[in-house]
Coordinates of C-alpha atoms in Angstrom, one line a residue:
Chain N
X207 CA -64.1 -47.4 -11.3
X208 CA -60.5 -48.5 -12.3
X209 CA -60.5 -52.2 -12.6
X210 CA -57.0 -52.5 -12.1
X211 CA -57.5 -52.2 -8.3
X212 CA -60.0 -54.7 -8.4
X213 CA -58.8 -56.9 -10.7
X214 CA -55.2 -58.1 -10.3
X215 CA -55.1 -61.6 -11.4
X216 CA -56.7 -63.4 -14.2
X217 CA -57.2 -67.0 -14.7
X218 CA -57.8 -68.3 -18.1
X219 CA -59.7 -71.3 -18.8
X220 CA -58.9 -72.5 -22.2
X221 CA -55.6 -72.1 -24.2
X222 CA -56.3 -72.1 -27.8
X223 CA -56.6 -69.2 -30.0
X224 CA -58.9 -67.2 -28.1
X225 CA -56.7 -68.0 -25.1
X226 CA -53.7 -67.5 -26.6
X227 CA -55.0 -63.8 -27.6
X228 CA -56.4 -62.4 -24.0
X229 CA -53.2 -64.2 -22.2
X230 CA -51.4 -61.6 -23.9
X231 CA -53.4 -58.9 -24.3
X232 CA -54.2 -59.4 -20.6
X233 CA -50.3 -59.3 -19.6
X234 CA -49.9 -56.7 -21.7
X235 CA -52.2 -54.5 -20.1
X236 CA -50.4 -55.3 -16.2
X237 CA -52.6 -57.7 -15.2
X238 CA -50.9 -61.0 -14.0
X239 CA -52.1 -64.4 -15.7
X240 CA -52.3 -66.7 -12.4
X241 CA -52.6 -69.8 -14.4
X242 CA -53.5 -71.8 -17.9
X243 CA -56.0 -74.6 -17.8
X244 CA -56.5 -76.8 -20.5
X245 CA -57.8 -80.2 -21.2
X246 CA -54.0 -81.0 -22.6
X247 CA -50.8 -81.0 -21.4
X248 CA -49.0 -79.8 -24.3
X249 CA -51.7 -76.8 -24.8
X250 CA -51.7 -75.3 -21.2
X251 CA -47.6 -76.1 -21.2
X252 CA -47.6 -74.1 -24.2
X253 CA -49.4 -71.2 -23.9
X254 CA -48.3 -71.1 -20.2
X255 CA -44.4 -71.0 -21.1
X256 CA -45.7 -68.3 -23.7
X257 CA -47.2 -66.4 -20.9
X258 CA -45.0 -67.4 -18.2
X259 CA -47.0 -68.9 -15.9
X260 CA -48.3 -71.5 -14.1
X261 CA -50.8 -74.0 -15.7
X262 CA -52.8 -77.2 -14.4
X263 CA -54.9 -79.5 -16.4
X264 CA -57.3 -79.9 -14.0
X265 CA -60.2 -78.1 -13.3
X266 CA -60.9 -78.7 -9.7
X267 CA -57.7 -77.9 -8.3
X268 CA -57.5 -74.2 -10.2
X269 CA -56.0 -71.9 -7.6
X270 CA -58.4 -69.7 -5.8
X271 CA -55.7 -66.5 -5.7
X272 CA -57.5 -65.2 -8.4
X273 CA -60.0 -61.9 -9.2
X274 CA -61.8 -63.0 -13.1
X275 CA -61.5 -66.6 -14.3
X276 CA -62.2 -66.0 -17.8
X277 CA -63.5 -68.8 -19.9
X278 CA -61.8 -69.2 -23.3
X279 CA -63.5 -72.0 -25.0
X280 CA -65.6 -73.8 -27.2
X281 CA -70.0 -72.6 -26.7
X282 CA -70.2 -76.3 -26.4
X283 CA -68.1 -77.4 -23.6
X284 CA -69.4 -73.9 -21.6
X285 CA -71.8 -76.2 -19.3
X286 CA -69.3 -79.0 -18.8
X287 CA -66.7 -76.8 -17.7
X288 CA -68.6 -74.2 -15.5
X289 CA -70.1 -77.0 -13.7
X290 CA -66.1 -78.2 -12.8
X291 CA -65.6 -74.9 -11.5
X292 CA -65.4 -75.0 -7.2
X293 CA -64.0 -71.5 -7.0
X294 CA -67.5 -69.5 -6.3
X295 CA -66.6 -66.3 -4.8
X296 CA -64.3 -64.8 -8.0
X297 CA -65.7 -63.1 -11.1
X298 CA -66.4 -65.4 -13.9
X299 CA -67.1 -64.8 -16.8
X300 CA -67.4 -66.3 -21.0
X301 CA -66.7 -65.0 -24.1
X302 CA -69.1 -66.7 -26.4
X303 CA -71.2 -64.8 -28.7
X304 CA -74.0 -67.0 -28.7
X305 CA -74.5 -67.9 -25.3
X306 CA -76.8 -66.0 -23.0
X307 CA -75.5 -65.2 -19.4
X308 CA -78.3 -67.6 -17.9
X309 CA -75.9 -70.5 -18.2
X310 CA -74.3 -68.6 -15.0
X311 CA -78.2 -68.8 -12.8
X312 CA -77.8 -71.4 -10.3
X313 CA -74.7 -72.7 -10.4
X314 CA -73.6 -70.8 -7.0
X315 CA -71.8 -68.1 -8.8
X316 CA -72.4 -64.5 -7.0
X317 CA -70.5 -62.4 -9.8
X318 CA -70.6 -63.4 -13.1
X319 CA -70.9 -62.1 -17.1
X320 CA -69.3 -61.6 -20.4
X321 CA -66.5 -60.8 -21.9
X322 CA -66.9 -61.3 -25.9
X323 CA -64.7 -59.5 -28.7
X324 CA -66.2 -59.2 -31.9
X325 CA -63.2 -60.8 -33.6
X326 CA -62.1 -64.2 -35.2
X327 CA -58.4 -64.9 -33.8
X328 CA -56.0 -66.5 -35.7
X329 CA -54.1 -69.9 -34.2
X330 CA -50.5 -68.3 -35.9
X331 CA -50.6 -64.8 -34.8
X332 CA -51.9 -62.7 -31.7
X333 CA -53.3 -59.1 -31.8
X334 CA -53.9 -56.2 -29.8
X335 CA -57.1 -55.9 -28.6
X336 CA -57.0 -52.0 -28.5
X337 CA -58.9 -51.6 -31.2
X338 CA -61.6 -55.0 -31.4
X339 CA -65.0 -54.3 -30.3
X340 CA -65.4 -56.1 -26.8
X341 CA -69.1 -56.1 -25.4
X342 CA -70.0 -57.0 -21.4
X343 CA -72.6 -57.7 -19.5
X344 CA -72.8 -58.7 -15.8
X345 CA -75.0 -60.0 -13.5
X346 CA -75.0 -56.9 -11.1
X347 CA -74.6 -53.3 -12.0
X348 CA -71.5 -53.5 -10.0
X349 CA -70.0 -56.6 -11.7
X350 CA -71.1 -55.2 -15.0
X351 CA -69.0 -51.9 -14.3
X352 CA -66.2 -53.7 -13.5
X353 CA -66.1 -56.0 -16.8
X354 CA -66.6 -52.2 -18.4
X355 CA -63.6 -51.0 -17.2
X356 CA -61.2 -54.1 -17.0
X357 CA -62.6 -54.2 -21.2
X358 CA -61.8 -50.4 -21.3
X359 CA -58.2 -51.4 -20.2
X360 CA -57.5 -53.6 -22.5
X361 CA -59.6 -52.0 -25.6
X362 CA -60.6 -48.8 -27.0
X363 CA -64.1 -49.8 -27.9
X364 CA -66.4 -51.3 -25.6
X365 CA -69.9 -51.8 -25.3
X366 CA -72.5 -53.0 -22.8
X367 CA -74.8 -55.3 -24.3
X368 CA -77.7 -57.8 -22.9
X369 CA -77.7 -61.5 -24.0
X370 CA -80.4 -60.8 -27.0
X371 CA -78.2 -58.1 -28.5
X372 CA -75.2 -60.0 -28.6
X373 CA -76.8 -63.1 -29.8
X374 CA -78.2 -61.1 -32.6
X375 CA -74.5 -59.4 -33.2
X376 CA -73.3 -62.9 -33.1
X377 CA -75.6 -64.0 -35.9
X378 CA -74.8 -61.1 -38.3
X379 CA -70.7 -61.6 -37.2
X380 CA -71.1 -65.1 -39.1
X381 CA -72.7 -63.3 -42.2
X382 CA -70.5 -60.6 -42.4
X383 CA -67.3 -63.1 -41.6
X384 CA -67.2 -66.5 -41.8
X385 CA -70.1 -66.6 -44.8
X386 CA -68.2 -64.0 -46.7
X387 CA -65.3 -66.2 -46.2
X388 CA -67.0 -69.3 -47.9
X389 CA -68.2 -67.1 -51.1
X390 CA -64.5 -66.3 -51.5
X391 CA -63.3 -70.1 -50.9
X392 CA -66.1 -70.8 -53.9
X393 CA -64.9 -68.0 -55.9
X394 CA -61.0 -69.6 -55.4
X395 CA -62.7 -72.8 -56.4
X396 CA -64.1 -71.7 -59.3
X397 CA -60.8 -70.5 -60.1
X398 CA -58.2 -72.8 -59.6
X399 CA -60.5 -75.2 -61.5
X400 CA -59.7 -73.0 -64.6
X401 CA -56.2 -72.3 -63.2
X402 CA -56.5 -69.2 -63.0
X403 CA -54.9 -67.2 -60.0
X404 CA -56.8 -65.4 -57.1
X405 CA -54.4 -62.9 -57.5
X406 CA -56.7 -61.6 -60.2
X407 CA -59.9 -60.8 -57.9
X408 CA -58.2 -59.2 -55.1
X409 CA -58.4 -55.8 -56.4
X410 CA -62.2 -56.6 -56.2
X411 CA -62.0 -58.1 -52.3
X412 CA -60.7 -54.7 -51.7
X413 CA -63.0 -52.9 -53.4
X414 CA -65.9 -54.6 -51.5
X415 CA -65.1 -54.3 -48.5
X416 CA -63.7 -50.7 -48.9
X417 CA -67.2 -49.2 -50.3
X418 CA -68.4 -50.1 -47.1
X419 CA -66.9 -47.2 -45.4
X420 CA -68.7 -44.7 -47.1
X421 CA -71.9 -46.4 -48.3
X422 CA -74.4 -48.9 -47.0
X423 CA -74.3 -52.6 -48.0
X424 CA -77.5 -52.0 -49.6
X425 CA -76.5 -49.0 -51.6
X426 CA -73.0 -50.4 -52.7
X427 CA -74.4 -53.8 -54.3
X428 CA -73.6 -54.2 -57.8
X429 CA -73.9 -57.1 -60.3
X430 CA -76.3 -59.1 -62.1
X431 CA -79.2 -59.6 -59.8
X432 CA -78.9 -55.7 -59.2
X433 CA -79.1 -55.2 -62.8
X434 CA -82.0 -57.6 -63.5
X435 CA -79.5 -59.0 -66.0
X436 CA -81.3 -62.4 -66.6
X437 CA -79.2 -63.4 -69.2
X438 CA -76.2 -63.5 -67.2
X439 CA -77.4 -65.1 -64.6
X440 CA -79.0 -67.7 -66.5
X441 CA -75.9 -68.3 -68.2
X442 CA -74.2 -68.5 -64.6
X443 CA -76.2 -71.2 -63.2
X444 CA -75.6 -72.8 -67.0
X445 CA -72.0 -72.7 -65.6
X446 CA -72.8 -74.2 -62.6
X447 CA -75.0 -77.3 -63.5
X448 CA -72.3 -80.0 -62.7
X449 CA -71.5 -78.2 -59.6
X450 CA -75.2 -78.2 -57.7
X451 CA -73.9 -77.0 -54.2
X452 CA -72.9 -73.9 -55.7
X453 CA -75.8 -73.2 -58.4
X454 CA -78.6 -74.0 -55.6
X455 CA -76.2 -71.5 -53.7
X456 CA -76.1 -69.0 -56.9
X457 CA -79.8 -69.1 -57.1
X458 CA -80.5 -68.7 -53.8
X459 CA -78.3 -65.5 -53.1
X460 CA -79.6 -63.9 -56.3
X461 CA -83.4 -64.3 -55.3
X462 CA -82.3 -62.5 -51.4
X463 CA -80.5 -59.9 -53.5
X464 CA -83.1 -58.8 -55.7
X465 CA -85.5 -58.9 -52.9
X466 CA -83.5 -56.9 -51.0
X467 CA -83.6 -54.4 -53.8
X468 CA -86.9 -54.1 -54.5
X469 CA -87.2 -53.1 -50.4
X470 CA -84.7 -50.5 -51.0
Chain A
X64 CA -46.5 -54.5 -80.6
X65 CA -47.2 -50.4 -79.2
X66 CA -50.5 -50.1 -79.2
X67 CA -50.4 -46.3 -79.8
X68 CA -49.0 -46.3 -83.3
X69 CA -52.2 -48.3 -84.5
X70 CA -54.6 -46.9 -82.0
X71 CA -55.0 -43.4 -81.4
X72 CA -59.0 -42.4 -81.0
X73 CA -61.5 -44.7 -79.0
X74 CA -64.8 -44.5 -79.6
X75 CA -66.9 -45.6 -76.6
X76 CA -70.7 -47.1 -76.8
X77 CA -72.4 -46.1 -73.5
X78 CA -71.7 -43.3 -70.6
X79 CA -72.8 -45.5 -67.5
X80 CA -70.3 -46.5 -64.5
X81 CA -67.9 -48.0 -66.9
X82 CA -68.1 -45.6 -69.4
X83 CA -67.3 -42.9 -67.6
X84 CA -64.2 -45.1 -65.8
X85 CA -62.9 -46.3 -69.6
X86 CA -63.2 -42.8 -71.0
X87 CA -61.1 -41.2 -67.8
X88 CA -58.7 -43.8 -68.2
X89 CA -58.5 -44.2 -71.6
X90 CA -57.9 -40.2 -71.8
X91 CA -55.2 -40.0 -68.9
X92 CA -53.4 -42.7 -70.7
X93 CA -53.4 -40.2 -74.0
X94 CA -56.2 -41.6 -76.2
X95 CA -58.2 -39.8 -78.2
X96 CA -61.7 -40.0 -77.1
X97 CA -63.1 -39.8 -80.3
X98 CA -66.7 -39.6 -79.5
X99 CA -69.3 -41.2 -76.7
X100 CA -72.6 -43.1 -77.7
X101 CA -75.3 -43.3 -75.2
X102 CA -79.3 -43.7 -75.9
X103 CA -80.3 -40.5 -73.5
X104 CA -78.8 -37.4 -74.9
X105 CA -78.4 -36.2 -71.0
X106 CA -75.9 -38.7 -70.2
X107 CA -73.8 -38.6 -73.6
X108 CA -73.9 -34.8 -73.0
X109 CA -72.8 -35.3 -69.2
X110 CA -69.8 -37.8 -70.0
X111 CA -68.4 -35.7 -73.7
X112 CA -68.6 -32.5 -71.4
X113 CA -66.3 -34.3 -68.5
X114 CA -63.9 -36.0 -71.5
X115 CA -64.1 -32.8 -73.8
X116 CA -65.1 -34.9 -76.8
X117 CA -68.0 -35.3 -79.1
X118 CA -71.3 -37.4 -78.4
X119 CA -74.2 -38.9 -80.4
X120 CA -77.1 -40.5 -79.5
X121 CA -77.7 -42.4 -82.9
X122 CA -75.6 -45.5 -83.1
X123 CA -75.9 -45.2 -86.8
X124 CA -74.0 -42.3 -87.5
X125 CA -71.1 -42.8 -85.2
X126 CA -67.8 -41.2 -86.7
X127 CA -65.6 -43.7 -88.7
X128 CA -62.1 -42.3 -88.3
X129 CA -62.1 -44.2 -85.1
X130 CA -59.5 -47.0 -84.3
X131 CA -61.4 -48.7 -81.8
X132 CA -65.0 -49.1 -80.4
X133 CA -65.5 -50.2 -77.1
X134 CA -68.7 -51.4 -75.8
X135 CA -69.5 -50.5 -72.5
X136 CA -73.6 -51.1 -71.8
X137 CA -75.5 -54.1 -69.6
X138 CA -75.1 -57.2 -71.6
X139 CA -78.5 -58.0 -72.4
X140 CA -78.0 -54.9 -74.7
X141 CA -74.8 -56.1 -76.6
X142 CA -76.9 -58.1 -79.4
X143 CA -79.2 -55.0 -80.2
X144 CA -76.2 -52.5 -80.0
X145 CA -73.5 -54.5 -82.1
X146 CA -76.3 -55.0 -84.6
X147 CA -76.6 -51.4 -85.7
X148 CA -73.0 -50.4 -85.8
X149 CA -72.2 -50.1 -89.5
X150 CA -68.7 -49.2 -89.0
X151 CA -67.0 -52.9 -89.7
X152 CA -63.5 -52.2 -90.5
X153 CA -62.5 -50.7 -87.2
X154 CA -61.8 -53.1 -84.3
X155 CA -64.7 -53.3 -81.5
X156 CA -64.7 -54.7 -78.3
X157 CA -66.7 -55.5 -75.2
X158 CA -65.9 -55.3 -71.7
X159 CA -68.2 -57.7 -70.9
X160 CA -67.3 -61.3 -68.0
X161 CA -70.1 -63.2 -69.3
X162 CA -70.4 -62.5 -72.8
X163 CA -68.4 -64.6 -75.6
X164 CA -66.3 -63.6 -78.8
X165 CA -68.7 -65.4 -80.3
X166 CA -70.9 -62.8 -80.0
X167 CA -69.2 -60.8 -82.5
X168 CA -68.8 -63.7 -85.3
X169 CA -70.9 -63.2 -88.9
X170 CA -71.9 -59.7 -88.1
X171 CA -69.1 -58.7 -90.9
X172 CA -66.4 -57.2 -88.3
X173 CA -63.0 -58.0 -89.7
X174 CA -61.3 -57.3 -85.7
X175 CA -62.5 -58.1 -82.6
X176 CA -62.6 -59.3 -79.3
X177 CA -62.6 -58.3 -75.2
X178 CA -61.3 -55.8 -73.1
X179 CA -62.8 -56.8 -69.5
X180 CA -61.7 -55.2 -66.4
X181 CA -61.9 -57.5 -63.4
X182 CA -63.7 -54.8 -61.1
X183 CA -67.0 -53.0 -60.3
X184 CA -66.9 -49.7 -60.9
X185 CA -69.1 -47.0 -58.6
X186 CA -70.8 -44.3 -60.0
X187 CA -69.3 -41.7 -57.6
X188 CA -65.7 -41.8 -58.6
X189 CA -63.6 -42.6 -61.3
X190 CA -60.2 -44.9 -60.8
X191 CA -57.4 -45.9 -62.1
X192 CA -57.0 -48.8 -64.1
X193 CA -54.2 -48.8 -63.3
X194 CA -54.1 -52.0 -61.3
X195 CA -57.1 -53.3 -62.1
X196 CA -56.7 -56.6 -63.8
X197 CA -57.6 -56.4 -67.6
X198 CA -58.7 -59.8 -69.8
X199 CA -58.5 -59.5 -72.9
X200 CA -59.1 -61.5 -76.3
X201 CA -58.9 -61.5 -80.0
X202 CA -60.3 -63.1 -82.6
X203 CA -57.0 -63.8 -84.4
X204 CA -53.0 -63.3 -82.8
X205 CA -52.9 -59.9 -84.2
X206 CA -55.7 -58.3 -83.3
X207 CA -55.2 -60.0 -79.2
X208 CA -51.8 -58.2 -79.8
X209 CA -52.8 -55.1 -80.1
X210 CA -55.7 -55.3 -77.6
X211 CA -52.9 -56.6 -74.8
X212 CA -50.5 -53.8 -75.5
X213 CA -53.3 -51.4 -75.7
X214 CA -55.0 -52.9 -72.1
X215 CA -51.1 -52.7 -71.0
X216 CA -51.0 -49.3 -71.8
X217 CA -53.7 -48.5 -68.9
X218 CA -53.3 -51.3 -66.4
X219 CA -50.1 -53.1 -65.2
X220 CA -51.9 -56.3 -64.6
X221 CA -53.0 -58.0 -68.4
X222 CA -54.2 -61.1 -68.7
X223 CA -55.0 -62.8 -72.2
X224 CA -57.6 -65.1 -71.4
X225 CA -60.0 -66.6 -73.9
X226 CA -63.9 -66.4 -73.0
X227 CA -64.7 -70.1 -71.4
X228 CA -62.1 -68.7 -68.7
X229 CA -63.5 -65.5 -68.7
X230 CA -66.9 -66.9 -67.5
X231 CA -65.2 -68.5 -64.9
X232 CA -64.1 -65.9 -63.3
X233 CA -67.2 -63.8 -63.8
X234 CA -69.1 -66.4 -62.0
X235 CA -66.6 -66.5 -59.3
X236 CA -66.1 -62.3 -59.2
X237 CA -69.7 -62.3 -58.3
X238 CA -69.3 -64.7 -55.3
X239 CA -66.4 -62.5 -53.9
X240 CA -68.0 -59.2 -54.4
X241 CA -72.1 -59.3 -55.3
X242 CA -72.4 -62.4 -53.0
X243 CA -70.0 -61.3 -49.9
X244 CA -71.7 -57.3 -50.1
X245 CA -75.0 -59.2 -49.8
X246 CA -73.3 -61.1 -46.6
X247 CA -72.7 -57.3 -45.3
X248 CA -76.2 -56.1 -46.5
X249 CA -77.8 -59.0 -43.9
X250 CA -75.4 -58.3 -41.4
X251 CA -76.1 -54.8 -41.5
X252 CA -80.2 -55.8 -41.6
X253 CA -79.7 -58.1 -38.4
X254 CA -77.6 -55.2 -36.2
X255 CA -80.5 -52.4 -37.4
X256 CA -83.0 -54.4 -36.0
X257 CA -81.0 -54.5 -32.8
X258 CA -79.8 -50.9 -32.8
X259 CA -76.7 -51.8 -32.9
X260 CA -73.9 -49.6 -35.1
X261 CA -72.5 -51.2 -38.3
X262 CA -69.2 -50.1 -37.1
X263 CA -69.5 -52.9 -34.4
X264 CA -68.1 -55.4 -37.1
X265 CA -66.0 -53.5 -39.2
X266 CA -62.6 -54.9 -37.7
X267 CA -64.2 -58.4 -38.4
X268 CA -64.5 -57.5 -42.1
X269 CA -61.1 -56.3 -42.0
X270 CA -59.4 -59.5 -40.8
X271 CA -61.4 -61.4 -42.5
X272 CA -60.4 -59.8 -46.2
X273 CA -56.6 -58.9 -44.4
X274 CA -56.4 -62.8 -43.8
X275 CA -56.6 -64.1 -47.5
X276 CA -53.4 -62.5 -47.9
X277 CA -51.6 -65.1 -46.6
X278 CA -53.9 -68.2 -46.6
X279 CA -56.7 -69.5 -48.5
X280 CA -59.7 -69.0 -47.9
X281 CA -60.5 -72.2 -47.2
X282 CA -58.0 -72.6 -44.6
X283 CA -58.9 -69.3 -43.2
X284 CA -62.4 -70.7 -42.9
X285 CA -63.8 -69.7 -38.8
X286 CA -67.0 -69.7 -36.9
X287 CA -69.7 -71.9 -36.1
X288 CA -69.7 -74.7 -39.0
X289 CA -66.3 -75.1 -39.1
X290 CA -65.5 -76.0 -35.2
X291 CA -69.2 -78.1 -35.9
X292 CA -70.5 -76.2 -32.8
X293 CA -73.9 -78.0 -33.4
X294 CA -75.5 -76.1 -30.1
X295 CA -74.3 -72.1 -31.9
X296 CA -75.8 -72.9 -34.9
X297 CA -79.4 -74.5 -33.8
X298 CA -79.6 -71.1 -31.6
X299 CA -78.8 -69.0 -34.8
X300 CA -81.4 -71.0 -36.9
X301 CA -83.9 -70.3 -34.2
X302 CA -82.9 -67.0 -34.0
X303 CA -83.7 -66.6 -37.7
X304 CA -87.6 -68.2 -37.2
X305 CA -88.9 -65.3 -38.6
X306 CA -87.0 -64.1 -41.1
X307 CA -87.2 -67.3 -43.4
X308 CA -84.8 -66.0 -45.9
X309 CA -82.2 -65.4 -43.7
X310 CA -82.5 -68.6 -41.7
X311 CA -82.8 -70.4 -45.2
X312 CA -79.3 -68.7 -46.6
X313 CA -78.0 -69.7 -43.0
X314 CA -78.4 -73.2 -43.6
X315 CA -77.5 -73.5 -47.1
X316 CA -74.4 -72.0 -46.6
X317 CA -73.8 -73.5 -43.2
X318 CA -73.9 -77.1 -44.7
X319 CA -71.7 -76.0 -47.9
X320 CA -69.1 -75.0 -45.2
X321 CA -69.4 -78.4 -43.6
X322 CA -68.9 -80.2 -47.1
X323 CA -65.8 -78.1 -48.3
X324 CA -64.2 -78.2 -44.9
X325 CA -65.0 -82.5 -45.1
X326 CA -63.0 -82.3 -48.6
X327 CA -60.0 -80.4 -46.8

């Protein structure tokens, strides 16, 4: 099935970063952006002079010359904003990781699903999304093979996933990203309070995350609690006693890490 | 101050991950590798055989026309080790984060001090040390002299730095690489469970180390705890019912975001 004959016109709902990434991966691709909503003026203004197209600010009135009204914001507004939402007989679908496709039951909606890339966007610059993983589902096999192949258009790697799977790719997304993005904010603590630059620990960032490509997490872990090197660690949470957040932190990861070992 | 006029042959204690990446290194950069210590006779065999030197296994009777001893063994072995070398008019170092000069006080050595390379080395391959960050200290001016010229001689990026720093960042070089590969490790545990492929979130990792260099990490900060999506991160802690360890890391982490984003 070729989307493209299906799906001509998109509507996006939403026009931050997530927004601001499909409107132009979207127009990229050939497919025209019908309109921008968002809640403010300035945002759907933006992104729709970015875009060049129309916008509104209100959801009831969105215009019903559309094929996929693709929702681009926050998990907790979904319900709000879906209920708003008069035009029943397009495609809709979300892009959340979390949320399951149930939030569509009942709401009048014959086609409906998911569209979610496994990415964090950026507010200053947009990307391609040729090469993010972006997983579907629908609530038909026909409306799930048409979010397969409008996906396959705009990315290289897609995947058809139920609500469970991606809720449980969701999960480990926020290990792998946004809680590896705190140990390095703790680390840059650590070090700006000895003035020291962070300069000094990128060759290490690079080394982490580059072992990864030929060995398992598991297999690539080094340090301390891999060593059973008590002393250091004791002397480590010595070095963290006025700073309890990050020794209850400290103690915590090291007792996961050398359980995780001894599973190995 | 050129290193090589005063130091020409290393000797180095232990043939483990960093033995084996000093001695390479150390060699490339035309040292002498005088001789290699290591307790089991097959690894000093396996490591002199690679470096085309000579190796003992009797810490005793290591050769004194040496011009510098490096250490290079698990910290909780340092004590034990310097307490046997007899050789005390040669300058010895260790390459240890953790472990103070202090260390080496009243134990008769005339020059000493640090030579610690801000990385973790693999087992698999040797690398340059190029540009690997080196931290280095003495225990007077001259002797720091020579060990910076000597660490410049093998890496472009020298830092002298005296030990209360040098924990610093060893606490902090564990949260960006020990700490974030256990991030991975869970991810990678959570998407097994599901059958789903680790290469799923490997443009994720990508951005997310790609993104710290241009902002900090801190303001690079995504996800869940950050936009306060209360509703995402109640479904993830239920998610994580049974696996206690992972839902207790979850919310640890999740609130220490909260805090550090409240301080922005």
């Amino acid at each position: 099935m070729n989307a493209k004959n299906l799906i001509k016109r998109v509507t996006i709902i939403g026009a931050g970063n997530v927004g601001h990434n499909f409107g132009k991966a979207f127009r990229q691709a050939g497919y025209v952006i019908n309109e921008i909503y968002s809640r403010t003026q300035s945002s759907a203004l933006l992104l729709s002079q970015t875009l060049n197209c129309d916008y509104t600010t209100d959801l009831k009135s969105i215009k019903s010359n559309t094929d996929l009204i693709i929702l681009a914001i926050n998990d907790d507004a979904l319900e709000t904003v879906i209920n708003q939402i008069k035009i029943k007989d397009k495609i809709i679908v979300h892009s959340s990781g979390s949320t399951p496709l149930s939030l569509f039951n009942d709401k009048g909606f014959k086609q409906y699903g998911i569209f979610y890339p496994v990415q964090s966007f950026s507010k200053n610059e947009t990307e391609s999304l040729e090469n993010i993983p972006i997983c579907v589902e629908g609530n038909n096999d026909n409306t799930e093979n048409l979010l397969y192949s409008f996906a396959k258009s705009v990315s290289t790697k897609v995947y058809a996933m139920d609500s469970k799977k991606r809720k449980a790719l969701h999960v480990a997304a926020v290990f792998a990203n946004n809680f590896t993005n705190h140990m390095f904010h703790i680390a840059d603590d650590l070090l700006k309070q000895n003035k020291i630059s962070f300069e000094i620990i990128r060759p290490l960032l690079e080394k982490t995350a580059g072992k990864l490509k030929t060995e398992t997490p598991l297999g690539a872990q080094t340090g301390p609690a891999v060593r059973n090197d008590l002393k250091v660690i004791e002397s480590h949470m010595e070095y963290l006693k006025n700073q309890k957040d990050y020794q209850e932190l400290y103690g915590l990861i090291t007792a996961n890490i050398f359980k995780a070992q001894k599973k190995k």
